[in-house]
CSV table of C-alpha atoms (C1' of nucleotides) in Angstrom, one decimal:
chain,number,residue,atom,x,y,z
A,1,UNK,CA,0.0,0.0,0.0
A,2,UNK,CA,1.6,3.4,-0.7
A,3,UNK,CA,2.4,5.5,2.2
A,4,UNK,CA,0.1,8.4,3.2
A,5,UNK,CA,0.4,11.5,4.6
A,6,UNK,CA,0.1,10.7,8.1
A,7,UNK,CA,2.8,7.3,7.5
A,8,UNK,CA,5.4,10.5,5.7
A,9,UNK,CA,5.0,12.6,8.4
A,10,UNK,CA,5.3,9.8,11.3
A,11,UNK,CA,8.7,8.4,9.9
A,12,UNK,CA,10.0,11.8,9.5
A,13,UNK,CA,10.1,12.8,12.7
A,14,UNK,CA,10.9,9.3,14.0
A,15,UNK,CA,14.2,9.7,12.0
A,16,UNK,CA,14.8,13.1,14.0
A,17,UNK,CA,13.4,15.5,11.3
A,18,UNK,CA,11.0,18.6,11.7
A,19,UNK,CA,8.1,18.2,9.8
A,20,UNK,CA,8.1,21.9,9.0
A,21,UNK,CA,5.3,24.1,6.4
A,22,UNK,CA,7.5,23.3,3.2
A,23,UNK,CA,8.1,19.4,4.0
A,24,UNK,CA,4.5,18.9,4.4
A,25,UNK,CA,3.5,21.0,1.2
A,26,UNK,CA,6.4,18.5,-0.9
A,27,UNK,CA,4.7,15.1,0.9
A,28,UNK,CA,1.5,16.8,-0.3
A,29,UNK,CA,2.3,17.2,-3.8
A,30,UNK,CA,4.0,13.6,-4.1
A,31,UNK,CA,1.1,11.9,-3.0
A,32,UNK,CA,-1.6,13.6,-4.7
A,33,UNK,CA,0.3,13.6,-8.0
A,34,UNK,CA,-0.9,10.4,-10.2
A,35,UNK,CA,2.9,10.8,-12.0
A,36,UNK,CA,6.5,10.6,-11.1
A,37,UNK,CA,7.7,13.7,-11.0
A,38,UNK,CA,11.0,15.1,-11.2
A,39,UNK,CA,12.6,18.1,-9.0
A,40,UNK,CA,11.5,20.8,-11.6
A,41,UNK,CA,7.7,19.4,-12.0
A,42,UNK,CA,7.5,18.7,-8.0
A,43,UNK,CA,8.7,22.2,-7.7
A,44,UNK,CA,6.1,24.0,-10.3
A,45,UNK,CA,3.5,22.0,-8.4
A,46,UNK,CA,4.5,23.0,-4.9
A,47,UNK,CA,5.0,26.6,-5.7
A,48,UNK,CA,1.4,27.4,-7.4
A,49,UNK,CA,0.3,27.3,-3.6
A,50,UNK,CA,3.2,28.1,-1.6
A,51,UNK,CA,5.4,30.7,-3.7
A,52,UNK,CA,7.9,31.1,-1.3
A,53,UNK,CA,8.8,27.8,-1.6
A,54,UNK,CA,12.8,27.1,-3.2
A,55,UNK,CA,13.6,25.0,-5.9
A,56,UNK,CA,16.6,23.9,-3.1
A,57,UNK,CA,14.6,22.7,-0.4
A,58,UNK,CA,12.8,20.6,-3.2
A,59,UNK,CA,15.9,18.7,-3.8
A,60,UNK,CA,16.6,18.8,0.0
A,61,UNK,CA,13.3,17.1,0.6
A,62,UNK,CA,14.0,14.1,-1.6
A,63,UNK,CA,17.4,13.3,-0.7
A,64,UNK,CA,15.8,12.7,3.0
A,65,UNK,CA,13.1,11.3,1.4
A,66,UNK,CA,15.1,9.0,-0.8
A,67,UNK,CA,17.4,7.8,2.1
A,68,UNK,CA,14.8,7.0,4.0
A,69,UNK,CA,12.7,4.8,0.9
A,70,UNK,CA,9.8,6.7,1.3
A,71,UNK,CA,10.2,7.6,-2.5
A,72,UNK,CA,11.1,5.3,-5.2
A,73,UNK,CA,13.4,6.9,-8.1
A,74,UNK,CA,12.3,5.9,-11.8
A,75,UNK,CA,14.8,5.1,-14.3
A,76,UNK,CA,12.9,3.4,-17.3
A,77,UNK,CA,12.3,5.3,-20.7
A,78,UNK,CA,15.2,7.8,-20.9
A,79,UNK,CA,14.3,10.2,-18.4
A,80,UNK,CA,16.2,9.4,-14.9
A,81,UNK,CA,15.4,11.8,-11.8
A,82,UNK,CA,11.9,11.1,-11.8
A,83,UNK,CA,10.4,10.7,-8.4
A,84,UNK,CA,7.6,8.6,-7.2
A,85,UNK,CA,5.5,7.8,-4.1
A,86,UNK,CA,7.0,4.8,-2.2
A,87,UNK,CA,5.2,2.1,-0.2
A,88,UNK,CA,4.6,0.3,2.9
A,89,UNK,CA,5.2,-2.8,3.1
A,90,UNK,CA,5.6,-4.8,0.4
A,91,UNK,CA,8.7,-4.9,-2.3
A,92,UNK,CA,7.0,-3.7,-5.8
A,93,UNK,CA,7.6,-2.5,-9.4
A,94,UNK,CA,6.8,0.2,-11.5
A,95,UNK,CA,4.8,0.4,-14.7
A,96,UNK,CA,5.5,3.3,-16.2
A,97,UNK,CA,3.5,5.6,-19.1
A,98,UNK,CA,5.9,7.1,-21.4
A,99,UNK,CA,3.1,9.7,-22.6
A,100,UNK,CA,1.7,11.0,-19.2
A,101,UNK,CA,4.4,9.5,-16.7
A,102,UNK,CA,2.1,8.3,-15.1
A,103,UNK,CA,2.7,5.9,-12.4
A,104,UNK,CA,0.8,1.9,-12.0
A,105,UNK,CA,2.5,-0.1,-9.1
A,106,UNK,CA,2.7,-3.6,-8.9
A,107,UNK,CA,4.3,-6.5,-6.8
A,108,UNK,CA,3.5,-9.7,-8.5
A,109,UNK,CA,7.1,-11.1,-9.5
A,110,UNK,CA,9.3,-13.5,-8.0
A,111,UNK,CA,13.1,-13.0,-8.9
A,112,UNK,CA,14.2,-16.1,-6.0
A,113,UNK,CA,14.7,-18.8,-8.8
A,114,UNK,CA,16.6,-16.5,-11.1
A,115,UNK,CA,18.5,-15.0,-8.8
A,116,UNK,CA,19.4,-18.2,-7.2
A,117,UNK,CA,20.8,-19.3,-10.6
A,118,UNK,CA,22.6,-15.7,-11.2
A,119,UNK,CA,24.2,-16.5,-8.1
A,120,UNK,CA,25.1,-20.1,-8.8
A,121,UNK,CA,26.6,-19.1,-12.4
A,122,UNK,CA,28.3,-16.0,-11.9
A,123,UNK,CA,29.5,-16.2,-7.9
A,124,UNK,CA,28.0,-12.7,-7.5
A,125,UNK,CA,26.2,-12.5,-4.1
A,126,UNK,CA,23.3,-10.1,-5.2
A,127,UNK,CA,21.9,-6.8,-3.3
A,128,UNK,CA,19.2,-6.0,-5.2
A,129,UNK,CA,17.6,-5.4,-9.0
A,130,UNK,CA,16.0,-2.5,-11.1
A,131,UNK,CA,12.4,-3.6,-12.5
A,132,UNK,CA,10.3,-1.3,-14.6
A,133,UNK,CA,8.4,-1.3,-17.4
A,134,UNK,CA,7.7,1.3,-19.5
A,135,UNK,CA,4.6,2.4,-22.3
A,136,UNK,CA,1.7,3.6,-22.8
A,137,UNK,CA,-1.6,4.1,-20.0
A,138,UNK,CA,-4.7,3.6,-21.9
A,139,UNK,CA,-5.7,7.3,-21.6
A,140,UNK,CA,-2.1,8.2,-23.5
A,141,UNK,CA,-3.4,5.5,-26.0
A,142,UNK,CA,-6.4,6.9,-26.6
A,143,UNK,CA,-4.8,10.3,-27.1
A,144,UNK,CA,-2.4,9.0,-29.5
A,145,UNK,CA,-5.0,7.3,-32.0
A,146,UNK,CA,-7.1,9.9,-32.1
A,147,UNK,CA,-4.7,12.3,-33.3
B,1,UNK,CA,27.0,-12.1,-28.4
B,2,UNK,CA,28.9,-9.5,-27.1
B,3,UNK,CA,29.9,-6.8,-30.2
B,4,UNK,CA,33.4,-7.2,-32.0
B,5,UNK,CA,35.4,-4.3,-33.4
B,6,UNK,CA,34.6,-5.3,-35.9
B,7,UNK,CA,31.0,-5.1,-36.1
B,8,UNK,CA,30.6,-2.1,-34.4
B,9,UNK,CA,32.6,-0.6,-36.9
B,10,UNK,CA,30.7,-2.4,-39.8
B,11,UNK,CA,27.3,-0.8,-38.4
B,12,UNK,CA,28.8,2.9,-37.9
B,13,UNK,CA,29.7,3.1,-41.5
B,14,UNK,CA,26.3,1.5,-42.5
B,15,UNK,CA,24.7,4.3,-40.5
B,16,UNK,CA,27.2,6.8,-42.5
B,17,UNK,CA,29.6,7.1,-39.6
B,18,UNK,CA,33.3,7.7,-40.5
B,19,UNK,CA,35.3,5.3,-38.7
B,20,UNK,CA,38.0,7.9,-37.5
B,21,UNK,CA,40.8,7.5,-35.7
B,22,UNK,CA,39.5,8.7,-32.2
B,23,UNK,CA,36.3,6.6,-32.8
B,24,UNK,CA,38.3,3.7,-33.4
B,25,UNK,CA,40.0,4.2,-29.9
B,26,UNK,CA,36.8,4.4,-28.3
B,27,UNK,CA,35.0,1.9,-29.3
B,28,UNK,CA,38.8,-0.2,-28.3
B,29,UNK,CA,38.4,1.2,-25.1
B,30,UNK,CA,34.6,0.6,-24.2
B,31,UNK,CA,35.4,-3.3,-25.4
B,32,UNK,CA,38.3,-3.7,-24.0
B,33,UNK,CA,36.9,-3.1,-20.8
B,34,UNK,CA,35.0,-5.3,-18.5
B,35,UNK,CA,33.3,-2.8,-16.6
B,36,UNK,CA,30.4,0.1,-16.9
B,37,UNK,CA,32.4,3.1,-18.0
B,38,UNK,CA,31.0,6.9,-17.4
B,39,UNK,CA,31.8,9.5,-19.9
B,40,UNK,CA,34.8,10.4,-17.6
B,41,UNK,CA,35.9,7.5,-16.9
B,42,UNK,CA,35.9,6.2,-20.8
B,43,UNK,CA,37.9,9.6,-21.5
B,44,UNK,CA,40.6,9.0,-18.8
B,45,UNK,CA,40.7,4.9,-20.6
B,46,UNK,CA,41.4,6.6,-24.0
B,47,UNK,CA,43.1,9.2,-22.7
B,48,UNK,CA,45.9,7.2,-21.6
B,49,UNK,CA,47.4,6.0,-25.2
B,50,UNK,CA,45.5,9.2,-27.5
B,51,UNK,CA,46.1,12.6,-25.7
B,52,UNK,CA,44.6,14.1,-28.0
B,53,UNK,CA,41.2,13.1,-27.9
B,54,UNK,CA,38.8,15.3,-26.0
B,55,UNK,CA,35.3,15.0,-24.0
B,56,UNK,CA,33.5,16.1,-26.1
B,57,UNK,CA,34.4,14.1,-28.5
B,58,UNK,CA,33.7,11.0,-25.8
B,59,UNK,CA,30.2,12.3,-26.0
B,60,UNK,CA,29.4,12.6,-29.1
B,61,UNK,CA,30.7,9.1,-29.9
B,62,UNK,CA,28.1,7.6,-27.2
B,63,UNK,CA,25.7,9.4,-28.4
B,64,UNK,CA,25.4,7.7,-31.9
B,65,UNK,CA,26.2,4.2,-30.1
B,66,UNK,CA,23.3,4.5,-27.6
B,67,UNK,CA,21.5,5.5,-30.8
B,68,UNK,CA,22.4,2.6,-32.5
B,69,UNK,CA,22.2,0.7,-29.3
B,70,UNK,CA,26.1,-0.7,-29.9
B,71,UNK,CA,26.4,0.3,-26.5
B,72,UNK,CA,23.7,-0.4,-23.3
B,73,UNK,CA,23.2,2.4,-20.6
B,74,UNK,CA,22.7,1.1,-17.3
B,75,UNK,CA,20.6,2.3,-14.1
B,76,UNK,CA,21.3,0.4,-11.3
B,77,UNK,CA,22.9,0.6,-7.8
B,78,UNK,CA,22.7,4.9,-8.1
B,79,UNK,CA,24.7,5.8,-10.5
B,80,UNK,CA,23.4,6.8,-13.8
B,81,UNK,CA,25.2,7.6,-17.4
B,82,UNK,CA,27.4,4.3,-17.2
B,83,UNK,CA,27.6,2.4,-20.4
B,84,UNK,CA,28.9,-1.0,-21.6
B,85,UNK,CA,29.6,-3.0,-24.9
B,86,UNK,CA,26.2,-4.6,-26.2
B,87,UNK,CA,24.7,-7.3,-27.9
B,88,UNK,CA,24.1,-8.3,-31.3
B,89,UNK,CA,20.9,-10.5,-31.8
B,90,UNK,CA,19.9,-11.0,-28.2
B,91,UNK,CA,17.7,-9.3,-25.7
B,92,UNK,CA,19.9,-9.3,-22.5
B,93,UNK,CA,20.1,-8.7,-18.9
B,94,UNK,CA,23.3,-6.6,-16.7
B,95,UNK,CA,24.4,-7.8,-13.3
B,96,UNK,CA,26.4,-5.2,-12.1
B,97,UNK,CA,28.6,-5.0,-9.7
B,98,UNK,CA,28.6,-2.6,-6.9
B,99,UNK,CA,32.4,-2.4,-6.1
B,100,UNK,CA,34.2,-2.3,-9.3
B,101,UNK,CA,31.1,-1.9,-11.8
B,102,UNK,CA,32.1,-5.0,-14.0
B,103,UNK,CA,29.2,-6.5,-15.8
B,104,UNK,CA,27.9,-9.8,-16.0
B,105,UNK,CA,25.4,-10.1,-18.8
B,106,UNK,CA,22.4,-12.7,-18.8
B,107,UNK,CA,19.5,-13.8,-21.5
B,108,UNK,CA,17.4,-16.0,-19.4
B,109,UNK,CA,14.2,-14.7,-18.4
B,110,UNK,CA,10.9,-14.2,-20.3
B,111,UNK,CA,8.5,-11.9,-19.2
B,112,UNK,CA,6.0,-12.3,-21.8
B,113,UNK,CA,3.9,-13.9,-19.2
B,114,UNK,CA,4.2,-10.9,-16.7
B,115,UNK,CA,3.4,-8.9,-19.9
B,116,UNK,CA,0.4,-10.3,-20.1
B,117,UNK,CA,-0.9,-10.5,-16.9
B,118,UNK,CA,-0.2,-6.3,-16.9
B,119,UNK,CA,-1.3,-5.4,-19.6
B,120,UNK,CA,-4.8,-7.1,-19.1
B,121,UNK,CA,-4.8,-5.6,-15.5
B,122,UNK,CA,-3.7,-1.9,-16.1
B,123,UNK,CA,-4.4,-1.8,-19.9
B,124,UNK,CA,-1.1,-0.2,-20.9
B,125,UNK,CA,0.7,-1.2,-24.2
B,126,UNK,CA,4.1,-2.4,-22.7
B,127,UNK,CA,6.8,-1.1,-24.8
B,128,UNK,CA,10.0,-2.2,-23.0
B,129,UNK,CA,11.4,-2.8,-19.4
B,130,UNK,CA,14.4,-2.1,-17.7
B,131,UNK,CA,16.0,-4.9,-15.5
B,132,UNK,CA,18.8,-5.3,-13.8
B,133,UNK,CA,20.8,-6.6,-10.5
B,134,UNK,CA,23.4,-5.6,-8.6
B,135,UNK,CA,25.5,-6.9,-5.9
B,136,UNK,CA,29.0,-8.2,-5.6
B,137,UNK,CA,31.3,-9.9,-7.8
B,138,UNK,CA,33.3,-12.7,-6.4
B,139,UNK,CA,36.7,-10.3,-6.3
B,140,UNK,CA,34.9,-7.7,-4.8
B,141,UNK,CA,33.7,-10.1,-2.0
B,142,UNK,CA,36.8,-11.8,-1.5
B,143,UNK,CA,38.3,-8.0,-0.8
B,144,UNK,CA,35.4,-7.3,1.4
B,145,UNK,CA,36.0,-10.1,3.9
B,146,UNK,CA,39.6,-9.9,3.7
B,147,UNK,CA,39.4,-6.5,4.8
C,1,DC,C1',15.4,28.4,23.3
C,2,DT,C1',18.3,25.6,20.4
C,3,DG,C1',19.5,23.5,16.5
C,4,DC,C1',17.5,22.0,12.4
C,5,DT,C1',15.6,24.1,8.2
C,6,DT,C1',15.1,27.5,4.7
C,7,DG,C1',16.0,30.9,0.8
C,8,DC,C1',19.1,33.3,-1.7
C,9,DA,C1',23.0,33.6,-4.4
C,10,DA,C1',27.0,31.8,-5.9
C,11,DA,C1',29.7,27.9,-6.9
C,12,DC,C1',30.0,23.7,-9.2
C,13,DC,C1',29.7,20.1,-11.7
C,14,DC,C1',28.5,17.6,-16.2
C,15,DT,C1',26.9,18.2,-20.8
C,16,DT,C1',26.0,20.7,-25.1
C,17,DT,C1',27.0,24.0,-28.7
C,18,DG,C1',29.6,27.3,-32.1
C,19,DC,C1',33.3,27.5,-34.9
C,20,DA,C1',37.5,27.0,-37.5
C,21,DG,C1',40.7,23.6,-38.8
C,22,DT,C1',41.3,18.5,-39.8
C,23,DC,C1',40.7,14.1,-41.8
C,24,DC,C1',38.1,10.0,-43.7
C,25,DC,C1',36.2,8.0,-47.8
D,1,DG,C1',37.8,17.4,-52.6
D,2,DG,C1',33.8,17.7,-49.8
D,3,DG,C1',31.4,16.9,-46.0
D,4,DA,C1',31.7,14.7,-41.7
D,5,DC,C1',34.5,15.0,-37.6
D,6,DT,C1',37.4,17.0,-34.0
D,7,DG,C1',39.1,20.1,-30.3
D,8,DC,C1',38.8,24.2,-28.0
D,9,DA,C1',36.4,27.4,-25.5
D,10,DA,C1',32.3,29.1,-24.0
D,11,DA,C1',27.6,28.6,-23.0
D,12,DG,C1',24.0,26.1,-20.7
D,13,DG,C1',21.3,23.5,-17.2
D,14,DG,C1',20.7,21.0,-13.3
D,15,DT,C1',22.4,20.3,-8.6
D,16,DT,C1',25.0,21.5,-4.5
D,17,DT,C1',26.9,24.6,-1.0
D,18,DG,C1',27.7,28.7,2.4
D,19,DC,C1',25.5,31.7,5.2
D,20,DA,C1',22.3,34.5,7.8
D,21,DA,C1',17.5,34.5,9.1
D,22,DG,C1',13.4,31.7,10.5
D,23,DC,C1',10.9,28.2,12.8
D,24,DA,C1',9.6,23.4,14.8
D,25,DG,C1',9.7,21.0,18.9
DNA sequence: CTGCTTGCAAACCCTTTGCAGTCCC
DNA sequence: GGGACTGCAAAGGGTTTGCAAGCAG
């Protein structure tokens, strides 16, 4: 389940962080935003209702934000820096819509069997792996043969 | 099959690409080596045995690889803007590793059925994906537990 | 109150571009 | 020989940092 609000506020503060005016306008944005976003977007978002908020504490916000995994960072499809809502819980993957950027989450894969056999061929003792997939939402689709 | 010289050359001049000097040492260089190379690190390779040959010019010979995908861009573990030699004929797979950024590559998995199953779920048209692993190689593990 | 947080401006990359000379084919 | 290619230097864009003022807890 993707994290809410009140979840991004709690671990926050458990970590020793203020959860000041501009932090909670940024949590805000994330999880009301359907797409990933990237520092410039998040930021154009933010500031239509808070102004005084700086591009700087934008990228401030996410490398906390980062570090503590309550964003996921989006690689798929060319664009890297792309920011998205992390979750709760369970380990997941990202489905990606190359029109909209928009954002479909989902956790049914099992990598134990291939990485097992990565391991066994190659020696490498493995950390971790990069799934996404990337194309088009139906609404992008849509939009595309209509034109 | 990883690329030869030789075929990478064969598909620049295909594509109308001279095969000059300074290309010649690059695409050497990115071969040559068994780990992911960033644009800096590719320059200070060539750099070595050809002076000469600037940055920029580091770039600009990426850029057509990536174009003609002679050359795979990788994601994984943080750092983004590393490349390495690719693959004629087959879709592949990188394990990368962590510590020294050598890359293992691997064809086995099929995720038409995951495809599928998404696609009938979300209703995107699945273009591509992006997957990878990281971890450690056996030499980086062997320095790790020596140390 | 205290120390984390913020905004501004400047510094700092990394990457791209303009241009004149060079070199491949 | 001609057009693509290169290197240099400069411009460009995104990201990070230093510092004084502001604010959460």
């Amino acid at each position: 389940m993707k994290f809410t609000r009140k979840e991004v506020g709690t671990i926050l503060q458990r970590h020793g962080y203020k959860l000041t005016r501009q932090r909670r306008s940024i949590i805000e944005a994330i999880i009301a935003s359907q797409d990933s976003l990237t520092p410039a977007t998040l930021h154009a978002k933010v500031h239509r209702d808070h102004p005084d908020i700086g591009l700087v504490t934008i990228y401030r916000t996410l490398e906390i934000m980062a570090e503590l995994e309550l964003i996921c960072e989006l690689h798929g499809g060319g664009a890297c820096h792309r920011y998205t809502i992390g979750q709760s819980e369970q380990h997941h993957h990202h489905l990606v819509c190359s029109g909209c950027n928009s954002v479909t989450d989902f956790t049914r894969h099992n990598f134990s069997t291939l990485e097992q056999n990565l391991t066994q061929q190659s020696g490498f003792r493995i950390d971790g792996h990069l799934l996404e997939f990337f194309g088009l939402c139906p609404t992008c689709q849509e939009k595309q043969s209509g034109t």
